PDB file of C-alpha atoms in Angstrom:
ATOM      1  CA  UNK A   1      -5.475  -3.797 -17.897  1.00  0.00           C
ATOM      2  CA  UNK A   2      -7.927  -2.262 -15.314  1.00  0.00           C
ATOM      3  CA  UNK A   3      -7.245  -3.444 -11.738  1.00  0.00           C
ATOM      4  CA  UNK A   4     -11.202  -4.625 -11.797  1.00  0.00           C
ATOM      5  CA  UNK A   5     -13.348  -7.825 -11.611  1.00  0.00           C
ATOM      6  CA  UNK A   6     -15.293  -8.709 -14.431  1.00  0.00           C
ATOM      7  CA  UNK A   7     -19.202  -9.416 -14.307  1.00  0.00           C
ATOM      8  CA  UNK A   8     -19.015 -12.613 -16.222  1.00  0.00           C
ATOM      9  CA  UNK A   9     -16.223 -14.146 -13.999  1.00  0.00           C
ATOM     10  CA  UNK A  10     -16.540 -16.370 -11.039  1.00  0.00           C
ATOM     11  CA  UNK A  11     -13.777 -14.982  -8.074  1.00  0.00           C
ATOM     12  CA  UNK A  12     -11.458 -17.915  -8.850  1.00  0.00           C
ATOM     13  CA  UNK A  13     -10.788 -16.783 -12.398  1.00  0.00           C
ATOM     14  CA  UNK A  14     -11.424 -12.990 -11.887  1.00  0.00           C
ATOM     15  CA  UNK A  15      -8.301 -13.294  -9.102  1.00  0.00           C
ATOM     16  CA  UNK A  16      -6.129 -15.456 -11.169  1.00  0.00           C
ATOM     17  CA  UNK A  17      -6.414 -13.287 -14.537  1.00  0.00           C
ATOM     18  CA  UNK A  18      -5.851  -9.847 -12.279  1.00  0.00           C
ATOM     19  CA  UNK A  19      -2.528 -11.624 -10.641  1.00  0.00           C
ATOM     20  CA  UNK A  20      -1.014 -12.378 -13.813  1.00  0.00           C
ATOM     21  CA  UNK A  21      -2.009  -9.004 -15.009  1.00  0.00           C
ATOM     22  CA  UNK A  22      -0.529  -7.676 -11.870  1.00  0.00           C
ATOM     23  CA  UNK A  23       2.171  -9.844 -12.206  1.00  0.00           C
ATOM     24  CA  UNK A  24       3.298  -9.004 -15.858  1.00  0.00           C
ATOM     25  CA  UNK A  25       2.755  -5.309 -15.423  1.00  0.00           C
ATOM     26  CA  UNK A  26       5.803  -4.980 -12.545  1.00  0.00           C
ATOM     27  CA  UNK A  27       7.604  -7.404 -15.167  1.00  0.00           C
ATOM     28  CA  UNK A  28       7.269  -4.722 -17.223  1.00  0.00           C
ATOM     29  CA  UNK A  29       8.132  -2.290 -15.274  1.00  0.00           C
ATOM     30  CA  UNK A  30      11.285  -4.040 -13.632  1.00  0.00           C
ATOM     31  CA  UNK A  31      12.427  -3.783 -17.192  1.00  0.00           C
ATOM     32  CA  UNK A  32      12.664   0.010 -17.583  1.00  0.00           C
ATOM     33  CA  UNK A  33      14.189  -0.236 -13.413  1.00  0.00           C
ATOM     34  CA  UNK A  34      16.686   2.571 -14.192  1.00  0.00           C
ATOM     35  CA  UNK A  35      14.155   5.572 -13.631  1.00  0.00           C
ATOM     36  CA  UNK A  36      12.960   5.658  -9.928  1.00  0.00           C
ATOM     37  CA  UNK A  37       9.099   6.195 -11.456  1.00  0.00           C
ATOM     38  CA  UNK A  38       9.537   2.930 -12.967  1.00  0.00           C
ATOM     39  CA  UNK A  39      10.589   1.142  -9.411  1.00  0.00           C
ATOM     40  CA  UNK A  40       7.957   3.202  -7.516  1.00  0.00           C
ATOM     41  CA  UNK A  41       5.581   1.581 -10.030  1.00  0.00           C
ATOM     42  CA  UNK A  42       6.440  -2.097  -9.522  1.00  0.00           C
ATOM     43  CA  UNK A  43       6.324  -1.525  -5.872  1.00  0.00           C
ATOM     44  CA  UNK A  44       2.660  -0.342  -6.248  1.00  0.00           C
ATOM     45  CA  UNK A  45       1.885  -3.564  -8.673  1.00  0.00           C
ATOM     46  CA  UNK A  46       3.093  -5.950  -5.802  1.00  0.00           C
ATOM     47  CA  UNK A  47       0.828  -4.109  -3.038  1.00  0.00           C
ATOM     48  CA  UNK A  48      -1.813  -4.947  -5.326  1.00  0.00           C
ATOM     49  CA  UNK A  49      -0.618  -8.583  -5.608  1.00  0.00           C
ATOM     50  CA  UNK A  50      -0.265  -8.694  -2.151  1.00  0.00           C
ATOM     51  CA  UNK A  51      -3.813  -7.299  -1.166  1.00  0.00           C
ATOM     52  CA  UNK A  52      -5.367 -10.103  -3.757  1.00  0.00           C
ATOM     53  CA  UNK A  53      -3.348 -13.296  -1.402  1.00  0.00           C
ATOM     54  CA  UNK A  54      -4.829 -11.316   1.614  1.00  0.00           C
ATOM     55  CA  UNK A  55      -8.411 -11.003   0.549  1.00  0.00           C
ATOM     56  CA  UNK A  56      -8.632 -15.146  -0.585  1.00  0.00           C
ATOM     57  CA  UNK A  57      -6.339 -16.087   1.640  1.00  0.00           C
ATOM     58  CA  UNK A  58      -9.159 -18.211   3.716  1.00  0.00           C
ATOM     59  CA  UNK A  59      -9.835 -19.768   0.582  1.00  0.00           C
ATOM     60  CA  UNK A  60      -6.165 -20.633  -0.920  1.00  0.00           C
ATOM     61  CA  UNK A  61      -5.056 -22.291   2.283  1.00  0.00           C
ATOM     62  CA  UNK A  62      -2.504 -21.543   4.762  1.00  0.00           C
ATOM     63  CA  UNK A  63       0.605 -22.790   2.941  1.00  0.00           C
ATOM     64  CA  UNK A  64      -0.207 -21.324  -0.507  1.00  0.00           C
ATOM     65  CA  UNK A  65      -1.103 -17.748   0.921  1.00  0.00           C
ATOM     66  CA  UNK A  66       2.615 -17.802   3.607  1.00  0.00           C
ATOM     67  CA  UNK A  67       4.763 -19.082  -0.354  1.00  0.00           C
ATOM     68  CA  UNK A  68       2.939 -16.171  -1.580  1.00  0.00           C
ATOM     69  CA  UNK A  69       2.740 -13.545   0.652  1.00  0.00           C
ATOM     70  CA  UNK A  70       6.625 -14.468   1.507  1.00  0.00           C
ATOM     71  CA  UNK A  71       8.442 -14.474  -2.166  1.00  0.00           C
ATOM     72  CA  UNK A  72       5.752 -10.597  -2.879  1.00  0.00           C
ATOM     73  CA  UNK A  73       7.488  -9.265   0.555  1.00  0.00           C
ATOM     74  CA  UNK A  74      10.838 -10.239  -0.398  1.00  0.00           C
ATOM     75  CA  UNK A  75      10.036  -8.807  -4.142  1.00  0.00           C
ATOM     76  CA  UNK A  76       8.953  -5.717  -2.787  1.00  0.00           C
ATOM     77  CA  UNK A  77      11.819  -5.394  -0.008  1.00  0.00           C
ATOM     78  CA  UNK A  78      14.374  -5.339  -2.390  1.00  0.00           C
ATOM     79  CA  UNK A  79      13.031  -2.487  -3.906  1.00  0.00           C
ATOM     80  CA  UNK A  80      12.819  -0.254  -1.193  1.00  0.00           C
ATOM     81  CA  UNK A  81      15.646   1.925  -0.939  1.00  0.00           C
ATOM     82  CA  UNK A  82      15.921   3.647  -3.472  1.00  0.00           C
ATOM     83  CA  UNK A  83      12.232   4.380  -3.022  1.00  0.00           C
ATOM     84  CA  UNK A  84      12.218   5.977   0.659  1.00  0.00           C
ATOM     85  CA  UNK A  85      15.448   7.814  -0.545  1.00  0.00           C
ATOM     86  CA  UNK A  86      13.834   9.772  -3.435  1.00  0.00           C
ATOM     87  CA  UNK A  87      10.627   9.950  -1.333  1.00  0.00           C
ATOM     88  CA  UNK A  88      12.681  11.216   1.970  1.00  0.00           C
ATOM     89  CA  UNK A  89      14.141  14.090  -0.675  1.00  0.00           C
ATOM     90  CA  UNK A  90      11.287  14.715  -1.855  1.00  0.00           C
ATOM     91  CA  UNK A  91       9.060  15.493   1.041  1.00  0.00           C
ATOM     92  CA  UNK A  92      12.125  17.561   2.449  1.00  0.00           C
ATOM     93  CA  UNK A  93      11.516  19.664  -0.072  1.00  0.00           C
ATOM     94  CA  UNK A  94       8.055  20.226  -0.206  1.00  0.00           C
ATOM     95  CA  UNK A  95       8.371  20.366   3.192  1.00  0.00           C
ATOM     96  CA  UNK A  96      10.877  22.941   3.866  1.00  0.00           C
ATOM     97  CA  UNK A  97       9.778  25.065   0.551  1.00  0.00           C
ATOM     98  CA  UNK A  98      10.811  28.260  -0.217  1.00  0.00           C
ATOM     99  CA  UNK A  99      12.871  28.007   3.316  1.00  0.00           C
ATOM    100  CA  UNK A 100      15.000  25.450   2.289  1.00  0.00           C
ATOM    101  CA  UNK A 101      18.237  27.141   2.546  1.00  0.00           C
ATOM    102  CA  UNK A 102      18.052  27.017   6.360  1.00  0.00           C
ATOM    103  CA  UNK A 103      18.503  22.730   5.754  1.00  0.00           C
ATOM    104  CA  UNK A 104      21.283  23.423   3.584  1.00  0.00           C
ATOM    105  CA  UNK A 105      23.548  20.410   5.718  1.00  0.00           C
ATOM    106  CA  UNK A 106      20.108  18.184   5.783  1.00  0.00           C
ATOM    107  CA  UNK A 107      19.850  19.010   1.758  1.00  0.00           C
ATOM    108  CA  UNK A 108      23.106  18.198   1.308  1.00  0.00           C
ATOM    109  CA  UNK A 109      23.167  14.694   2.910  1.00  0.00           C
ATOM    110  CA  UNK A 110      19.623  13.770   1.251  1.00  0.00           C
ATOM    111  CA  UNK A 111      20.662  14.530  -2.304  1.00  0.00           C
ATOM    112  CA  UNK A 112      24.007  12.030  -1.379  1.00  0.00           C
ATOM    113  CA  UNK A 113      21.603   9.492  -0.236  1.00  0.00           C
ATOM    114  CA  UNK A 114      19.676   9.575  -3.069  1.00  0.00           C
ATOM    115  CA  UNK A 115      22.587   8.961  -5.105  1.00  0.00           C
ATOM    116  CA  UNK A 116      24.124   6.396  -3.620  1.00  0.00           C
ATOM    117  CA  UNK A 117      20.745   4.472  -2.964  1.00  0.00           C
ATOM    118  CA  UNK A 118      20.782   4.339  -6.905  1.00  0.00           C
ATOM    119  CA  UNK A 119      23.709   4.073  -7.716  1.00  0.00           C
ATOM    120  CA  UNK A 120      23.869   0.661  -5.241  1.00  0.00           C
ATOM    121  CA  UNK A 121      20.680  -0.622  -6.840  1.00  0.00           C
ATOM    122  CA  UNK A 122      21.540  -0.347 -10.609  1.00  0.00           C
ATOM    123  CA  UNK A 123      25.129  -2.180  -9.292  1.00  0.00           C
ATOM    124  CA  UNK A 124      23.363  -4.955  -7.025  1.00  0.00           C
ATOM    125  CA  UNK A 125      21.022  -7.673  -8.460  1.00  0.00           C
ATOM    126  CA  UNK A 126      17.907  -6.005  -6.690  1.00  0.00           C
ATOM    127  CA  UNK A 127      16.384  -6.112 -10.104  1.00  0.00           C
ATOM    128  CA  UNK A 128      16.773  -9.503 -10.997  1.00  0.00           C
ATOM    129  CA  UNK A 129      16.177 -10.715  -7.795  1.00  0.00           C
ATOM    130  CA  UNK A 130      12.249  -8.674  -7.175  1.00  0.00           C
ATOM    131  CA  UNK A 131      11.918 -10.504 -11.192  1.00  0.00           C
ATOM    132  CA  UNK A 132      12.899 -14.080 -10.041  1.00  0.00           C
ATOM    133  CA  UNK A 133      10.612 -13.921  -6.883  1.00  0.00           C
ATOM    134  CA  UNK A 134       7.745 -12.587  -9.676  1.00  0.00           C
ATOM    135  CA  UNK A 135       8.562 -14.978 -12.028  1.00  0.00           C
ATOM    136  CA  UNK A 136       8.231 -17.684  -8.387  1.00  0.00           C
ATOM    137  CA  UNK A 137       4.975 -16.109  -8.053  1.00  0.00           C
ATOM    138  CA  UNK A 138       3.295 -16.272 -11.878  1.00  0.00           C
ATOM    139  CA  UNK A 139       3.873 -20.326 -11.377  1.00  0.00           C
ATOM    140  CA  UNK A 140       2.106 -19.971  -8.193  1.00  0.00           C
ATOM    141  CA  UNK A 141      -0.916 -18.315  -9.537  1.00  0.00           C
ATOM    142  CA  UNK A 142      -2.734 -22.177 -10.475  1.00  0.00           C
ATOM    143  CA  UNK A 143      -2.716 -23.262  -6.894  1.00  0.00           C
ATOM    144  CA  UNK A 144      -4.985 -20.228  -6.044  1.00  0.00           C
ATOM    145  CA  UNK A 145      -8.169 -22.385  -5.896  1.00  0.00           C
ATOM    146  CA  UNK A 146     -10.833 -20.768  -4.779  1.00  0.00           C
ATOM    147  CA  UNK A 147     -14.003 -23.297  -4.092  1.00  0.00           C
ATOM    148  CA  UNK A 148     -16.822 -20.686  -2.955  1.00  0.00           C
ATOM    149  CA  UNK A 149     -18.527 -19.307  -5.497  1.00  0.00           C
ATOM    150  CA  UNK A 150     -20.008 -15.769  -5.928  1.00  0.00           C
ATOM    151  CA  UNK A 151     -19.610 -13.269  -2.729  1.00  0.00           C
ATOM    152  CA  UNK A 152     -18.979 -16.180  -0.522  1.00  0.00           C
ATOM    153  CA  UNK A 153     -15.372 -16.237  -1.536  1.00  0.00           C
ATOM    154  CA  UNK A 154     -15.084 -12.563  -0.979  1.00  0.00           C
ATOM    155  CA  UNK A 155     -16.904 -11.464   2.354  1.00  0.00           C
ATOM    156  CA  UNK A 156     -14.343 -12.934   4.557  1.00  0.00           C
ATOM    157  CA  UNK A 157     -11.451 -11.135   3.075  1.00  0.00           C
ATOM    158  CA  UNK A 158     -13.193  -8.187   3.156  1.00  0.00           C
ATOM    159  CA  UNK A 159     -14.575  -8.181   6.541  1.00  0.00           C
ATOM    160  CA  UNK A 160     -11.413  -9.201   8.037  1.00  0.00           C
ATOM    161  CA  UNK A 161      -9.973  -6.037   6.468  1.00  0.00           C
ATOM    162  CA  UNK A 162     -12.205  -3.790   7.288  1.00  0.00           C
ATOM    163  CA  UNK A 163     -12.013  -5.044  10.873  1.00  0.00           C
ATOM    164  CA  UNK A 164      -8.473  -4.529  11.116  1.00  0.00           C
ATOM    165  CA  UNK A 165      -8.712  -1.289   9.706  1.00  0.00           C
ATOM    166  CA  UNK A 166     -11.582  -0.054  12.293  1.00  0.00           C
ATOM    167  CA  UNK A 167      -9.277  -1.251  15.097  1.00  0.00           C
ATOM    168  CA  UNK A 168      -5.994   0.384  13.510  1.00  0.00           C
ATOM    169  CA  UNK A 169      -7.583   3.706  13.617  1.00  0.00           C
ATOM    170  CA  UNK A 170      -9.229   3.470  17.349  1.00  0.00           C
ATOM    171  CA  UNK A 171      -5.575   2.231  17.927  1.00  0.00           C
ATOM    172  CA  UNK A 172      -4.063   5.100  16.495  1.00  0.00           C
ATOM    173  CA  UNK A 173      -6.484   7.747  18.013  1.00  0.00           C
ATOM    174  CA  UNK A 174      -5.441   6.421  21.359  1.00  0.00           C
ATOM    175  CA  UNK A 175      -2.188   5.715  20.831  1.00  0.00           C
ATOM    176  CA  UNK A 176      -0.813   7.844  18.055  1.00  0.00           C
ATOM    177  CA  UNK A 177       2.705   6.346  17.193  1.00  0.00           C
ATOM    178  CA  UNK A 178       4.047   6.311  14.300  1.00  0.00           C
ATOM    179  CA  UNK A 179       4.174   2.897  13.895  1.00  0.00           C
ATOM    180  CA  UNK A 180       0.205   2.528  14.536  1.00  0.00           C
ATOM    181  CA  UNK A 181      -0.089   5.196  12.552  1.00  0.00           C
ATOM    182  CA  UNK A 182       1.797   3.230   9.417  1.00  0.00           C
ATOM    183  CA  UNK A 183       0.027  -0.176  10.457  1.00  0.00           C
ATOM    184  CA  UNK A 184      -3.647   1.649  10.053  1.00  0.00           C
ATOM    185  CA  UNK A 185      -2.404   2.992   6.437  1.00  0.00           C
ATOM    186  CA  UNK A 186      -1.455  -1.002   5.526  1.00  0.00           C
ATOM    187  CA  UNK A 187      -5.223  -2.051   6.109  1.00  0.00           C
ATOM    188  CA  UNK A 188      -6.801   1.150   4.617  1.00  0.00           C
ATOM    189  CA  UNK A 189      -4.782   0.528   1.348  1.00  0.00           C
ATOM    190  CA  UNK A 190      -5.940  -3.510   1.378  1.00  0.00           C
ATOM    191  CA  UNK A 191      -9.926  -1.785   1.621  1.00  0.00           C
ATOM    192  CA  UNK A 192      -9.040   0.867  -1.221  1.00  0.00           C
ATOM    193  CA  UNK A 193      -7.689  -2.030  -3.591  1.00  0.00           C
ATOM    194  CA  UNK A 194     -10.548  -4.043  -2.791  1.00  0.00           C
ATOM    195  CA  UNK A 195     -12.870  -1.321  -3.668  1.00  0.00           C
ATOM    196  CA  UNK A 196     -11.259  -0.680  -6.588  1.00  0.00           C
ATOM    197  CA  UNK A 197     -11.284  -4.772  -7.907  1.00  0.00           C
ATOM    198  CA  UNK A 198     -14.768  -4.582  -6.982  1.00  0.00           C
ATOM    199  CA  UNK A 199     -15.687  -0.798  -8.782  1.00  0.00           C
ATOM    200  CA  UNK A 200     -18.027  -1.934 -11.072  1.00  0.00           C
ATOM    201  CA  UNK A 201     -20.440  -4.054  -8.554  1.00  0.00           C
ATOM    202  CA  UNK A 202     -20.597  -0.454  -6.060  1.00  0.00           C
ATOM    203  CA  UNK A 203     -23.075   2.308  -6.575  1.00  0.00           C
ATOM    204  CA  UNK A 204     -22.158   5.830  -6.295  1.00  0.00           C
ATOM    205  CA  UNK A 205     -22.451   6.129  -2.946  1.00  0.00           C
ATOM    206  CA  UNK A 206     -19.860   3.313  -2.344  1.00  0.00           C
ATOM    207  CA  UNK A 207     -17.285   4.648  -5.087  1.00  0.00           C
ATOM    208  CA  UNK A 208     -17.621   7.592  -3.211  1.00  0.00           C
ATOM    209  CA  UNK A 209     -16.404   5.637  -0.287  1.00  0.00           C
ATOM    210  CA  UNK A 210     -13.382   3.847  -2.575  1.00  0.00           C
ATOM    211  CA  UNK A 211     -12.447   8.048  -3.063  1.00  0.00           C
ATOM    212  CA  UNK A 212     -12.173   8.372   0.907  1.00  0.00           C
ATOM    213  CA  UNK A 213     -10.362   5.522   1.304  1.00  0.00           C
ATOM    214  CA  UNK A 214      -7.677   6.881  -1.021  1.00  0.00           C
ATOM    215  CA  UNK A 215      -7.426  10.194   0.102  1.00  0.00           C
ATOM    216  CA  UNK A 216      -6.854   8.686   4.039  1.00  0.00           C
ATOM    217  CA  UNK A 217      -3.671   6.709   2.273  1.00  0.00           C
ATOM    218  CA  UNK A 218      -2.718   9.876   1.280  1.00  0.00           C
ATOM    219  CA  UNK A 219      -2.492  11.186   4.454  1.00  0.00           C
ATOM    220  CA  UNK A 220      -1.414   8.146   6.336  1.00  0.00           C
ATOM    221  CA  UNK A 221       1.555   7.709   3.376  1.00  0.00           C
ATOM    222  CA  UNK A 222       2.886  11.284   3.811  1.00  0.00           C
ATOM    223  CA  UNK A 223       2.971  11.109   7.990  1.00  0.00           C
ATOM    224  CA  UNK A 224       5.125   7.838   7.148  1.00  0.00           C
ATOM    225  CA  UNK A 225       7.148   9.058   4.737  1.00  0.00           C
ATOM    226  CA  UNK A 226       7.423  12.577   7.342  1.00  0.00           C
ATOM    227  CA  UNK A 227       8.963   9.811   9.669  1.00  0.00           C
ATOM    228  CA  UNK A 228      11.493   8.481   7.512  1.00  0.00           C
ATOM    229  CA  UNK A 229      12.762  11.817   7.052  1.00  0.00           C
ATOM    230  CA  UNK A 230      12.894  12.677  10.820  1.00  0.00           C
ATOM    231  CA  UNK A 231      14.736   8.785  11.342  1.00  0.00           C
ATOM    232  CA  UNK A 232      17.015   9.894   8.668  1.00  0.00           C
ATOM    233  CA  UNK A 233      18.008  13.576   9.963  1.00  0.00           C
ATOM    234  CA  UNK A 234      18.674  12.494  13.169  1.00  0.00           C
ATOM    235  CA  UNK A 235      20.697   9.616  12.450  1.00  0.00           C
ATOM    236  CA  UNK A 236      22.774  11.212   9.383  1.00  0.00           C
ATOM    237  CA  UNK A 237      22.509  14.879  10.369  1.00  0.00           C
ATOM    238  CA  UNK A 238      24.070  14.997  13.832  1.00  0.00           C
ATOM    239  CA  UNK A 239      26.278  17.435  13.212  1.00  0.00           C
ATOM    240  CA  UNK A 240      23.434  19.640  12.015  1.00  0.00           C
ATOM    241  CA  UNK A 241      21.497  19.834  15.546  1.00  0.00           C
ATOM    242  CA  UNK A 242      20.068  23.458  14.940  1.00  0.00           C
ATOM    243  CA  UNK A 243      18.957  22.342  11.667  1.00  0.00           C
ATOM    244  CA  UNK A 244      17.385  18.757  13.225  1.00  0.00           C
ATOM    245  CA  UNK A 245      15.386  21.167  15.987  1.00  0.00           C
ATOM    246  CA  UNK A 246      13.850  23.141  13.557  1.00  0.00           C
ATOM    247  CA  UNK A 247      12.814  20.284  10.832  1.00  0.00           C
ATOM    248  CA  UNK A 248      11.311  18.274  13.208  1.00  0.00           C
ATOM    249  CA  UNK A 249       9.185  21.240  14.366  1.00  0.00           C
ATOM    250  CA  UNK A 250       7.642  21.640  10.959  1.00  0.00           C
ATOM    251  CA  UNK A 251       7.871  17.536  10.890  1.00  0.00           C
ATOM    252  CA  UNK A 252       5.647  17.490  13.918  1.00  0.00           C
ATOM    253  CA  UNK A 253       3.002  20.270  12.880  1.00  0.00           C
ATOM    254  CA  UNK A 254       2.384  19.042   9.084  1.00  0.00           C
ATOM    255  CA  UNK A 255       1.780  15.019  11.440  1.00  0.00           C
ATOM    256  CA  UNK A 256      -0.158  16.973  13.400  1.00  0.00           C
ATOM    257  CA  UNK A 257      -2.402  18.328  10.510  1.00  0.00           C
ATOM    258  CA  UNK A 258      -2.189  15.046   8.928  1.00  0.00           C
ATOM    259  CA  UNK A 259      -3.320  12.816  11.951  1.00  0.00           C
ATOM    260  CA  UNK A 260      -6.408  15.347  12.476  1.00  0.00           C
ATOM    261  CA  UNK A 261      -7.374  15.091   9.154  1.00  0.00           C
ATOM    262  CA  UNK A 262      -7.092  10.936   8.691  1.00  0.00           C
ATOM    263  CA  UNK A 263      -8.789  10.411  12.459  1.00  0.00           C
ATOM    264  CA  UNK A 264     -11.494  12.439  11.653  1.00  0.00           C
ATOM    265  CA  UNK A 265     -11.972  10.772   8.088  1.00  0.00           C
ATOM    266  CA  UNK A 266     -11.383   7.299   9.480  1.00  0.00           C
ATOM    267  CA  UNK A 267     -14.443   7.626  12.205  1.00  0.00           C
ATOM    268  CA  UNK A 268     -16.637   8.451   9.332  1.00  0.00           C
ATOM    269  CA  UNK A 269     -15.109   6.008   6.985  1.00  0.00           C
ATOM    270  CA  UNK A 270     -15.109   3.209   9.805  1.00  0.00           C
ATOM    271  CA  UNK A 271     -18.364   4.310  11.273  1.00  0.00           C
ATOM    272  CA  UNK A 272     -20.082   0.761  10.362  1.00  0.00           C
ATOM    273  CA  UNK A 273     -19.833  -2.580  11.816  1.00  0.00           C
ATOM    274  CA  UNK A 274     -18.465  -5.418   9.539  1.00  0.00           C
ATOM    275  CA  UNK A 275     -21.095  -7.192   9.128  1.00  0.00           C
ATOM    276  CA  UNK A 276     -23.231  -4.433   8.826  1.00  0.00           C
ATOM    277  CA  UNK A 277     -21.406  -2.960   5.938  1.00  0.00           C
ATOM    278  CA  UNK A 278     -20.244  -6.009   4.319  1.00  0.00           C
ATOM    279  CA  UNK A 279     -24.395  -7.478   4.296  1.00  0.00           C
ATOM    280  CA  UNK A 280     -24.908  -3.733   1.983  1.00  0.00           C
ATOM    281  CA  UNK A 281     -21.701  -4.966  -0.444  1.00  0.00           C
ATOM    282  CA  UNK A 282     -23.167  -8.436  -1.074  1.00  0.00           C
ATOM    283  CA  UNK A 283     -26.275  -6.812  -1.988  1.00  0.00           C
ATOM    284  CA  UNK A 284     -24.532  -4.425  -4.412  1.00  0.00           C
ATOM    285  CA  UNK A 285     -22.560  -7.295  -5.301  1.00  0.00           C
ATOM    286  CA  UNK A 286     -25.705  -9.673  -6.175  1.00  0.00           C
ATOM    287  CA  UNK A 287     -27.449  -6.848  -7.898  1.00  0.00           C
ATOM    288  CA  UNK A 288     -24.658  -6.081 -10.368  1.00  0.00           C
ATOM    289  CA  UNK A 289     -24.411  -9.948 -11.225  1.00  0.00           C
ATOM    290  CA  UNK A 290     -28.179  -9.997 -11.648  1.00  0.00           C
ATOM    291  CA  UNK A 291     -28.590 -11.859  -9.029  1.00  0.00           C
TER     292      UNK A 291
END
């Protein structure tokens, strides 16, 4: 089940057959929620969900989009601990590497995070609770009417993202939080899923594009995840303060690296005005539909 639009659909039926695909693909995956993979999986499924109720949500209506976008939060919320508590371990240790044994007390308390993140979530009803709130939304997926037709019901979902994502990184290149950092990564994922439901319709030069888009998630997901880590050590570690000092020092340099690297592929990536690059789409968008 590709994450793609089809040529021969209209938008309305292209975004209700990809939801339920969406939709019965975290299902599936809720189902098998005892390996961490599995749970990092359905959490990816319901960003894609999400993205879809963001990019028609001019055309679905108010109330239909907040039911939506509400019950996939609350789906995806329950989900993740156990998620930033294998990630947090895991970019310790490819942070720290071969050095490692200088974190030994930071290790130590990671590892029994880890485990007690998972053990709480097989014992809880996190499980059944992200599958009734899927379940909410697969009964939701008929009120998604969509009226325009063609790239009409599209444009303003994409636009709007692409906006917010131009402003996100000027934001974060002149104020470079954290937090603007990790809002900027929320609006270049919604572009890169949109890019990828619309793959077929783009040229090369444009799934070249979808390619930069993912690699500046990468880097805006690992300085997030790099933050986690530094909230957790200093909140669980503080009788470890030598050991705090010197992770956040290699915390700080790999952000630094990181920041560089996604400001400098943002400008080029959000080089374009909206309507400037969304008028080239339509026209890649018309010419696949033979139009």
């Amino acid at each position: 089940m590709p994450f793609r639009f089809k040529k021969s659909e209209s938008p309305a039926k292209a975004v209700r057959r990809v939801c339920r695909e969406r939709i019965g693909a975290a299902l599936g995956g809720l189902r098998k929620g005892d390996h961490p993979a599995a749970v990092h999986g359905v959490r990816k499924e319901i960003k894609k969900l999400r993205a879809i109720f963001r990019l028609v949500r001019g055309e679905i209506g108010r109330g239909v989009y907040r039911k939506g976008a509400k019950a996939l939060r609350e789906a995806a919320g329950s989900l993740t601990a156990p998620r930033d508590a294998r990630v947090m371990l895991k970019v310790f240790e490819r942070l720290a590497g071969g050095g490692a044994r200088r974190f030994a007390g930071i290790a130590k308390a990671l590892r029994k995070n880890a485990r007690r993140e998972g053990q709480r979530f097989r014992k809880d009803d996190s499980l059944r609770r992200a599958e009734r709130l899927l379940r909410r939304t697969d009964r939701r997926v008929d009120d998604l009417k969509i009226k325009a037709a063609g790239w009409a019901a599209i444009e303003p979902g994409l636009k709007e993202s692409y906006r917010r994502g131009r402003e996100a990184c000027r934001l974060a290149g002149n104020q470079p939080s954290p937090e603007n950092f990790h809002d900027w990564r929320k609006h270049v994922k919604d572009l890169w899923h949109y890019f990828c439901l619309l793959y077929p319709a783009w040229p090369a030069e444009a799934r070249a594009y979808t390619d930069g888009l993912e690699l500046l998630g990468g880097h805006l997901g690992e300085d997030h995840d790099l933050f986690l880590l530094q909230q957790f050590a200093a909140e669980h570690c503080t009788g470890r303060a030598g050991e705090v000092v010197a992770l956040n020092r290699l915390i700080e340099s790999r952000q630094k690296q990181l920041r560089a690297a996604a400001l400098k592929l943002g400008s080029r990536l959000y080089a374009e005005a909206p309507t400037v690059i969304c008028r080239r789409l339509g026209n890649y968008w018309d010419s696949w539909r033979g139009k």
